[in-house]
XYZ file of C-alpha atoms in Angstrom:
584
model
C -0.008 -39.184 -76.097
C 2.075 -36.197 -74.980
C -0.441 -33.791 -76.510
C -3.252 -35.524 -74.577
C -1.441 -35.109 -71.242
C -0.761 -31.421 -71.898
C -4.420 -30.846 -72.722
C -5.492 -32.598 -69.501
C -3.119 -30.420 -67.422
C -4.522 -27.239 -68.948
C -8.092 -28.313 -68.174
C -7.181 -29.061 -64.526
C -5.439 -25.689 -64.184
C -8.565 -23.810 -65.206
C -10.761 -25.596 -62.619
C -8.489 -25.496 -59.541
C -9.044 -22.803 -56.880
C -6.972 -19.663 -57.036
C -4.943 -20.594 -53.994
C -3.973 -23.990 -55.453
C -3.192 -22.428 -58.802
C -0.647 -20.197 -57.185
C 1.193 -23.174 -55.707
C 3.436 -25.582 -57.473
C 2.277 -28.518 -59.561
C 2.519 -30.969 -56.583
C 0.087 -28.903 -54.586
C -2.283 -28.764 -57.531
C -2.491 -32.531 -57.587
C -3.453 -32.638 -53.876
C -0.094 -33.483 -52.309
C -0.100 -32.115 -48.692
C 2.083 -29.069 -48.029
C 3.146 -27.186 -44.847
C 0.370 -24.903 -43.496
C 0.621 -21.194 -44.185
C 0.419 -19.036 -40.991
C -0.640 -15.398 -41.035
C 1.659 -12.648 -39.888
C 0.829 -11.437 -36.386
C -0.622 -8.129 -37.630
C -2.783 -10.016 -40.135
C -4.020 -12.454 -37.498
C -4.780 -9.705 -34.961
C -5.688 -6.307 -36.439
C -5.680 -3.497 -33.883
C -8.082 -0.561 -34.187
C -8.277 2.347 -31.741
C -10.772 5.165 -31.407
C -10.713 7.962 -28.828
C -13.882 9.784 -27.801
C -12.942 12.387 -25.221
C -11.796 10.501 -22.129
C -12.849 7.139 -23.532
C -10.381 5.107 -25.590
C -11.775 2.034 -27.359
C -9.249 -0.631 -28.341
C -10.583 -3.278 -30.735
C -8.733 -6.318 -32.010
C -10.150 -8.125 -35.044
C -9.115 -11.783 -34.793
C -8.791 -14.001 -37.864
C -10.645 -17.311 -38.103
C -9.035 -20.173 -36.157
C -6.879 -17.698 -34.218
C -7.360 -16.526 -30.625
C -5.953 -14.152 -27.970
C -5.298 -15.006 -24.322
C -7.265 -12.835 -21.889
C -4.650 -12.943 -19.127
C -1.842 -11.858 -21.467
C -3.192 -8.319 -21.929
C -1.228 -5.558 -20.175
C -1.432 -1.771 -20.294
C 1.028 0.968 -19.374
C 0.726 4.716 -19.679
C 3.399 7.193 -20.793
C 2.629 10.852 -20.151
C -0.915 9.920 -19.200
C -2.885 7.921 -16.637
C -5.997 5.791 -16.868
C -8.406 3.875 -14.681
C -7.854 0.151 -14.318
C -9.385 -1.433 -17.460
C -12.068 -4.091 -17.144
C -11.507 -6.891 -19.633
C -14.622 -8.646 -20.962
C -15.109 -12.294 -20.102
C -13.569 -14.794 -22.515
C -14.247 -18.346 -23.626
C -12.852 -21.209 -21.524
C -9.771 -22.789 -23.076
C -7.097 -25.308 -22.118
C -3.784 -26.030 -23.809
C -0.290 -27.262 -22.976
C 1.148 -23.740 -23.069
C -0.913 -21.898 -20.414
C -3.155 -24.658 -19.070
C -6.682 -23.534 -18.200
C -7.356 -19.955 -19.285
C -9.787 -17.705 -21.161
C -9.436 -16.663 -24.796
C -10.999 -14.222 -27.266
C -12.034 -15.194 -30.790
C -13.456 -13.167 -33.708
C -13.010 -9.777 -31.987
C -12.658 -8.095 -28.600
C -13.193 -4.457 -27.585
C -11.579 -3.036 -24.434
C -12.668 0.401 -23.141
C -10.028 2.494 -21.411
C -11.074 5.467 -19.253
C -8.439 8.224 -19.436
C -7.769 10.273 -16.305
C -5.092 12.631 -17.650
C -3.353 12.935 -20.990
C -0.894 15.619 -22.047
C 0.892 16.253 -25.303
C 2.617 13.108 -26.510
C 0.700 10.811 -24.176
C 0.810 7.160 -25.233
C -0.624 3.810 -24.184
C 1.609 0.750 -24.358
C -0.533 -2.307 -25.119
C 0.766 -5.878 -24.975
C -1.081 -9.070 -25.957
C -0.362 -12.615 -27.082
C -2.248 -15.044 -29.320
C -2.036 -18.484 -30.893
C -3.500 -20.758 -33.511
C -3.366 -24.491 -34.038
C 0.309 -25.463 -34.176
C 1.759 -21.972 -33.572
C 1.955 -19.423 -30.720
C 3.135 -15.888 -31.416
C 5.491 -14.079 -29.027
C 3.964 -11.205 -27.021
C 3.078 -8.297 -29.300
C 3.653 -4.695 -28.156
C 1.722 -1.792 -29.651
C 1.857 1.937 -28.936
C -1.286 4.087 -29.275
C -0.874 7.861 -29.284
C -3.446 9.705 -27.172
C -4.976 13.076 -27.938
C -4.649 15.526 -25.011
C -7.721 15.838 -22.831
C -8.824 18.875 -20.877
C -8.140 18.893 -17.161
C -11.477 20.563 -16.342
C -14.920 19.538 -17.471
C -16.857 21.969 -19.683
C -19.126 24.451 -17.972
C -22.469 22.977 -17.084
C -21.299 19.391 -17.522
C -21.597 17.029 -14.559
C -18.396 16.608 -12.580
C -17.724 12.908 -13.057
C -13.949 13.092 -12.830
C -13.886 13.608 -9.070
C -16.165 10.671 -8.472
C -14.440 8.470 -11.024
C -10.986 8.892 -9.509
C -10.111 8.267 -5.876
C -7.692 10.524 -4.030
C -4.719 8.273 -4.671
C -5.645 7.996 -8.381
C -5.769 11.788 -8.638
C -2.330 12.031 -7.030
C -1.027 9.410 -9.445
C -2.496 11.457 -12.284
C -0.767 14.556 -10.903
C 2.580 12.764 -11.028
C 1.943 11.749 -14.629
C 0.891 15.194 -15.869
C 3.158 17.614 -13.955
C 6.868 18.146 -14.275
C 9.441 16.585 -11.971
C 10.028 19.602 -9.720
C 6.350 20.501 -9.320
C 5.583 16.915 -8.345
C 8.472 16.815 -5.877
C 7.360 20.093 -4.269
C 3.754 18.893 -3.997
C 4.720 15.623 -2.338
C 7.106 17.425 0.030
C 4.165 19.544 1.204
C 2.020 16.416 1.604
C 4.781 14.774 3.645
C 4.918 17.812 5.920
C 1.232 17.287 6.660
C 1.831 13.606 7.403
C 4.549 14.504 9.920
C 1.870 15.072 12.558
C 0.120 11.725 12.126
C 0.476 8.637 14.384
C 2.699 7.001 11.749
C 5.557 9.385 12.554
C 5.020 9.746 16.316
C 7.317 6.802 17.250
C 10.243 8.602 15.622
C 10.138 11.606 17.973
C 11.271 9.746 21.125
C 13.901 7.871 19.106
C 15.467 11.087 17.810
C 15.214 12.879 21.152
C 16.949 9.911 22.750
C 19.758 10.182 20.197
C 20.148 13.912 20.860
C 20.060 13.430 24.629
C 22.655 10.663 24.365
C 25.255 13.114 23.086
C 25.205 14.971 26.420
C 27.629 17.799 26.970
C 29.443 17.251 23.676
C 26.460 18.361 21.663
C 26.463 21.730 19.902
C 23.764 23.152 17.668
C 25.730 22.276 14.534
C 26.336 18.746 15.768
C 22.647 18.372 16.629
C 21.721 19.478 13.102
C 24.170 16.994 11.553
C 22.839 14.104 13.671
C 19.234 15.027 12.939
C 19.914 15.311 9.206
C 21.645 11.909 9.189
C 18.676 10.381 11.008
C 16.132 11.911 8.608
C 18.145 10.825 5.566
C 18.294 7.254 6.821
C 14.539 7.241 7.380
C 13.878 8.768 3.937
C 16.076 6.266 2.103
C 14.408 3.285 3.795
C 10.910 4.653 3.219
C 11.642 5.340 -0.458
C 13.237 1.967 -1.166
C 10.476 0.073 0.628
C 7.868 1.978 -1.360
C 9.508 1.160 -4.683
C 9.866 -2.510 -3.729
C 6.193 -2.730 -2.706
C 5.035 -0.994 -5.894
C 7.242 -3.112 -8.129
C 7.136 -6.512 -6.470
C 4.055 -6.702 -4.288
C 2.686 -6.208 -0.801
C 4.256 -9.393 0.598
C 7.540 -7.522 1.187
C 5.746 -4.980 3.358
C 3.995 -7.774 5.237
C 7.289 -9.623 5.758
C 8.729 -6.557 7.502
C 5.807 -6.729 9.941
C 6.415 -10.384 10.801
C 6.529 -11.129 14.560
C 10.255 -11.940 14.470
C 11.084 -8.562 12.891
C 8.847 -6.594 15.268
C 10.217 -8.404 18.321
C 13.818 -7.838 17.186
C 13.190 -4.108 16.733
C 11.455 -3.957 20.100
C 14.434 -5.591 21.836
C 16.738 -3.068 20.152
C 14.733 -0.105 21.466
C 14.531 -1.637 24.950
C 18.316 -1.961 24.994
C 18.660 1.663 23.922
C 16.213 2.715 26.654
C 18.162 0.773 29.287
C 21.313 2.590 28.211
C 19.494 5.845 28.962
C 18.724 4.584 32.470
C 22.309 3.364 32.993
C 21.152 -0.156 33.923
C 23.484 -2.277 31.812
C 25.794 -2.956 34.805
C 22.916 -4.472 36.757
C 22.078 -7.115 34.173
C 25.029 -7.795 31.866
C 28.660 -8.894 32.291
C 31.126 -6.043 32.163
C 32.662 -7.057 28.806
C 29.278 -7.221 27.095
C 28.162 -4.070 28.904
C 31.147 -2.161 27.533
C 30.428 -3.365 24.012
C 26.715 -2.489 24.183
C 27.402 0.866 25.803
C 29.913 1.707 23.108
C 27.458 0.690 20.410
C 24.693 2.727 22.036
C 26.889 5.802 22.396
C 28.042 5.580 18.785
C 24.443 5.270 17.567
C 23.137 7.995 19.863
C 25.682 10.716 19.580
C 29.095 9.898 18.245
C 28.725 8.453 14.775
C 26.829 9.848 11.822
C 26.828 6.392 10.257
C 25.293 4.906 13.410
C 22.610 7.587 13.550
C 21.842 7.030 9.852
C 21.433 3.328 10.627
C 18.992 4.180 13.407
C 17.065 6.350 10.951
C 16.878 3.468 8.485
C 15.596 1.170 11.227
C 13.048 3.816 12.211
C 11.835 3.881 8.622
C 10.633 0.324 9.220
C 8.480 1.608 12.081
C 6.317 3.760 9.814
C 6.458 1.407 6.797
C 3.046 -0.238 7.470
C 1.284 3.133 7.445
C -0.442 3.599 4.102
C -1.840 7.023 3.216
C -3.343 8.540 0.095
C -0.115 10.405 -0.913
C 1.942 7.242 -0.447
C -0.612 5.155 -2.355
C -0.709 7.730 -5.153
C 3.052 7.488 -5.652
C 2.939 3.679 -5.471
C 0.043 3.564 -7.936
C 1.957 5.728 -10.416
C 5.045 3.499 -10.146
C 3.018 0.308 -10.558
C 1.051 1.685 -13.524
C 3.771 3.502 -15.448
C 6.940 1.709 -14.365
C 8.641 5.124 -13.924
C 10.849 4.337 -10.913
C 12.739 7.653 -11.192
C 9.765 9.983 -10.800
C 8.016 7.672 -8.350
C 11.172 7.384 -6.240
C 11.663 11.182 -6.277
C 8.077 11.664 -5.083
C 8.515 9.120 -2.275
C 11.809 10.698 -1.238
C 10.239 14.186 -1.171
C 7.328 12.781 0.849
C 9.816 11.322 3.345
C 11.760 14.585 3.650
C 8.522 16.450 4.328
C 7.714 13.982 7.074
C 11.218 14.439 8.490
C 11.306 18.263 8.525
C 9.740 18.615 12.031
C 12.116 15.907 13.227
C 15.018 17.940 11.863
C 13.806 21.095 13.620
C 13.200 19.206 16.865
C 16.644 17.638 16.866
C 18.435 20.887 16.022
C 16.652 22.899 18.699
C 17.234 20.077 21.178
C 20.953 20.615 20.923
C 20.529 24.253 21.970
C 17.888 23.797 24.646
C 19.259 20.797 26.537
C 21.619 21.628 29.424
C 25.257 20.801 29.026
C 25.765 18.811 32.209
C 24.426 18.126 35.707
C 21.939 15.905 37.550
C 19.017 17.561 35.772
C 20.382 16.300 32.471
C 20.492 12.753 33.817
C 16.814 13.022 34.724
C 15.965 14.275 31.231
C 17.834 11.334 29.699
C 15.827 8.953 31.885
C 12.575 10.554 30.714
C 13.724 10.011 27.149
C 14.345 6.406 28.156
C 10.643 6.103 29.010
C 9.829 7.605 25.609
C 12.007 4.955 23.953
C 10.198 2.251 25.941
C 6.943 3.434 24.337
C 8.232 2.491 20.863
C 8.186 -1.299 21.528
C 4.593 -0.945 22.739
C 3.668 0.743 19.450
C 5.385 -2.024 17.498
C 4.068 -4.987 19.481
C 0.513 -3.626 19.553
C 0.316 -4.975 15.977
C 0.652 -8.469 17.456
C -1.323 -8.114 20.688
C -5.047 -8.015 21.310
C -6.693 -4.744 22.317
C -6.916 -5.883 25.934
C -3.222 -6.802 26.176
C -2.219 -3.548 24.458
C -4.308 -1.477 26.886
C -2.821 -3.278 29.902
C 0.705 -2.754 28.529
C 0.140 0.990 28.139
C -1.318 1.173 31.642
C 1.812 -0.551 32.947
C 3.965 2.007 31.116
C 1.939 4.883 32.643
C 2.290 3.379 36.138
C 6.069 3.080 35.726
C 6.361 6.667 34.489
C 4.150 8.077 37.262
C 6.034 6.028 39.877
C 9.349 7.359 38.584
C 8.083 10.966 38.687
C 6.572 10.476 42.163
C 9.870 9.098 43.456
C 11.799 12.148 42.241
C 9.059 14.459 43.493
C 9.455 13.082 47.011
C 13.133 14.079 47.005
C 12.366 17.648 45.925
C 12.438 20.505 48.495
C 9.221 21.018 50.481
C 6.824 23.424 48.743
C 3.111 23.709 47.851
C 3.904 22.738 44.271
C 5.553 19.519 45.483
C 2.345 18.565 47.299
C 0.213 19.364 44.239
C 2.455 17.329 41.949
C 2.424 14.389 44.328
C -1.388 14.504 44.641
C -1.857 14.617 40.851
C 0.549 11.722 40.329
C -1.220 9.620 42.978
C -4.585 10.311 41.312
C -3.143 9.311 37.938
C -1.801 6.029 39.339
C -5.128 5.257 41.060
C -6.980 5.919 37.799
C -4.578 3.673 35.901
C -5.097 0.856 38.417
C -8.903 1.149 38.185
C -8.725 1.175 34.383
C -6.482 -1.888 34.423
C -8.945 -3.697 36.703
C -11.883 -2.878 34.422
C -9.940 -3.836 31.312
C -8.884 -7.146 32.828
C -12.437 -8.039 33.722
C -13.820 -6.617 30.476
C -16.631 -4.664 32.181
C -15.850 -1.269 30.703
C -15.533 -2.661 27.194
C -18.789 -4.576 27.483
C -20.705 -1.449 28.503
C -19.108 1.171 26.265
C -18.275 -0.651 23.044
C -21.090 -0.955 20.470
C -21.713 -4.225 18.728
C -19.071 -4.711 16.048
C -20.217 -4.967 12.416
C -20.447 -8.546 11.224
C -17.997 -9.155 8.394
C -18.002 -12.352 6.340
C -14.477 -13.760 6.114
C -13.064 -14.739 2.708
C -9.696 -16.229 1.826
C -9.304 -16.664 -1.942
C -10.435 -15.041 -5.142
C -13.072 -17.689 -5.800
C -14.521 -17.003 -2.312
C -14.863 -13.361 -3.308
C -16.490 -14.237 -6.639
C -18.989 -16.528 -4.906
C -19.946 -13.903 -2.317
C -20.339 -11.241 -5.004
C -22.647 -13.563 -6.936
C -24.740 -14.201 -3.815
C -24.978 -10.476 -3.061
C -26.418 -9.422 -6.426
C -28.743 -6.483 -5.792
C -26.786 -5.164 -2.777
C -23.499 -3.221 -2.701
C -20.497 -5.018 -1.225
C -17.617 -3.687 0.888
C -14.387 -5.709 0.975
C -12.026 -4.858 3.834
C -8.423 -6.081 3.375
C -7.032 -6.371 6.891
C -3.911 -7.520 8.753
C -3.116 -7.641 12.461
C 0.095 -5.659 11.916
C -1.784 -2.824 10.185
C -2.340 -0.042 12.739
C -4.671 1.953 10.485
C -6.817 -1.176 9.962
C -7.521 -1.200 13.694
C -8.266 2.527 13.569
C -10.940 1.760 10.985
C -12.503 -0.790 13.334
C -12.479 1.391 16.438
C -13.213 4.843 15.006
C -14.909 4.531 11.611
C -16.785 1.218 11.577
C -18.242 1.927 15.041
C -19.671 5.317 14.025
C -23.516 5.285 14.126
C -23.867 6.902 10.685
C -21.510 4.361 9.121
C -23.214 1.454 10.879
C -26.583 2.626 9.558
C -25.263 2.443 5.986
C -23.702 -0.975 6.653
C -27.227 -2.380 7.130
C -27.821 -1.997 3.385
C -24.554 -3.625 2.331
C -22.796 -6.977 2.368
C -19.586 -6.757 4.407
C -16.616 -8.962 3.459
C -13.195 -9.105 5.085
C -9.962 -10.785 3.987
C -7.442 -11.233 6.806
C -4.016 -11.374 5.117
C -1.960 -11.448 8.313
C -0.576 -14.916 7.520
C 0.794 -13.666 4.177
C 0.542 -17.185 2.735
C 0.199 -18.086 -0.954
C -3.573 -17.511 -0.967
C -3.140 -14.071 0.629
C -0.410 -13.023 -1.811
C -2.456 -14.222 -4.802
C -5.552 -12.360 -3.624
C -3.614 -9.113 -3.055
C -1.933 -9.342 -6.448
C -5.190 -10.137 -8.251
C -6.842 -7.116 -6.638
C -3.726 -4.956 -7.286
C -3.486 -3.901 -3.632
C -0.489 -1.674 -2.928
C -0.848 -1.242 0.829
C -3.074 -1.724 3.842
C -5.659 -0.781 4.822
C -7.460 -1.037 1.489
C -11.249 -1.094 1.166
C -12.893 -1.963 -2.162
C -16.516 -1.154 -2.994
C -18.546 -3.230 -5.448
C -21.838 -2.120 -7.000
C -25.084 -4.063 -7.107
C -23.852 -5.958 -10.180
C -20.723 -7.206 -8.417
C -18.315 -4.889 -10.259
C -15.775 -2.659 -8.532
C -16.957 0.961 -8.484
C -14.347 3.040 -10.379
C -12.551 5.534 -8.172
C -14.137 4.330 -4.932
C -11.181 2.330 -3.611
C -10.014 3.569 -0.199
C -6.350 3.252 0.761
C -5.289 4.492 4.175
C -7.364 5.538 7.166
C -10.493 7.644 6.577
C -12.574 9.470 9.183
C -16.254 8.472 9.630
C -17.796 11.502 7.857
C -15.926 11.213 4.501
C -16.225 7.428 4.688
C -19.996 7.699 5.027
C -20.104 10.025 2.004
C -18.088 7.491 0.011
C -20.624 4.796 0.943
C -23.446 7.116 -0.146
C -21.982 7.238 -3.643
C -22.317 3.473 -3.884
C -25.672 3.238 -2.153
C -27.055 6.004 -4.393
C -28.379 8.030 -1.477
C -26.802 11.265 -2.681
C -24.995 12.413 -5.823
């Protein structure tokens, strides 16, 4: 009997599959065992191939295994790349991620390289699952071969068209050394010092210098100006890093009505201190406290002046330019806060250099005492009153803003006319009085026309008709409807000054309007900064406003065509031509 059982076992062993034969005797007789899961590198085999500036990443996926589409992430080290476009996946729903898309069998992701030096690497992260098991996120590093900065002779120049200005600046940060990048961004900041973003800081600093009065020497003026510029640079740098790392909602929060109104009240109080009007409106105890605070901030305390510089950094924070966007893009893409922060700080110092020169020279040029000095301080008070108008114009309509500026001009002209009437009789006094009266009459006529809307109705061309969208699915639906026509998406907010510049200067240009006729125009107003706005901005990877995104006739974003910051009509029209295919 025993011999018969042994013979039967041998016969079964020769007919069982190889996998069962390798298990124990219980498994051979069909008793259920725990499933065997593949190792993560066996379940998902990564292959990479680089062809010039194109890097192909392929993942071979084992049967019954899958990868989540939304769990892919890419970061560059010593190199930069265009935003990758992931292929569409299969719909999937589970208890882990809910509704999502997955890849099975295999997936290939193309990566367009912008710059790559020696030792450049791509950090790839992905996550996959199978029935009964989910792997933790897997990180892989792919070494990149260096690519030439210039295209070969005779080859078409596709790099310039494939990378926008901010992408090229981000690439510059990734490929150059620390000090070359810092020097380049300092020079760019110097150019930005003469843009409307920085203009509100000039009356603030001149008010601080004037507030020091007779105590001010050239050395003291330099120290106050340096403290002011450092405060502005620190705020600008920190805000930039926060926006790049955590999202645009922080920038939008700083432009909330409560913040803008609070800053405006602060500058009004500082202006009133220049006029010496605190005694007319406030109790003596509170007047003494405010006057002391104003004097400390204007001339007596380096810490107070630094604080004013930090507050002034909030004034220019909504201004988004190509250099700023380039630094933010590099930080967001590489995670290198050190180099990105150094670039932002150098950009801020470049913007502050003319302020430093103005403040230092102001200490030498301003008189030391006398009635003339009081008049100069009052003129600086009017300059400080202009800052709240610049801030609140982000909340007001164009008509209200125009009327407010006209009121400011009338007050200034009335003040100058009053002092002119007390000047000694001379021909120049009569000429000044006549010019000031003409200016006030012109301001009154302009205010009348603005109030009634007649001048705007005659002069302003018909505004382009934008279709409003709110969420990502609205955008997807409009792109599907517009197949066959290019699409322009304008991301707008009421607090964004440059957004309004686009509307008044660029969108109204006849050449731009002619090109708009062949496009579908979409606009997302993110002023409310609610959950839908934040989700849309994050999905589109928007780092600042204004941002304009161009989509081709197939509904895909055109690589390198994204516009961040204000752009004049002529270059904007050329950018549209690239999408419309009217010129190379």
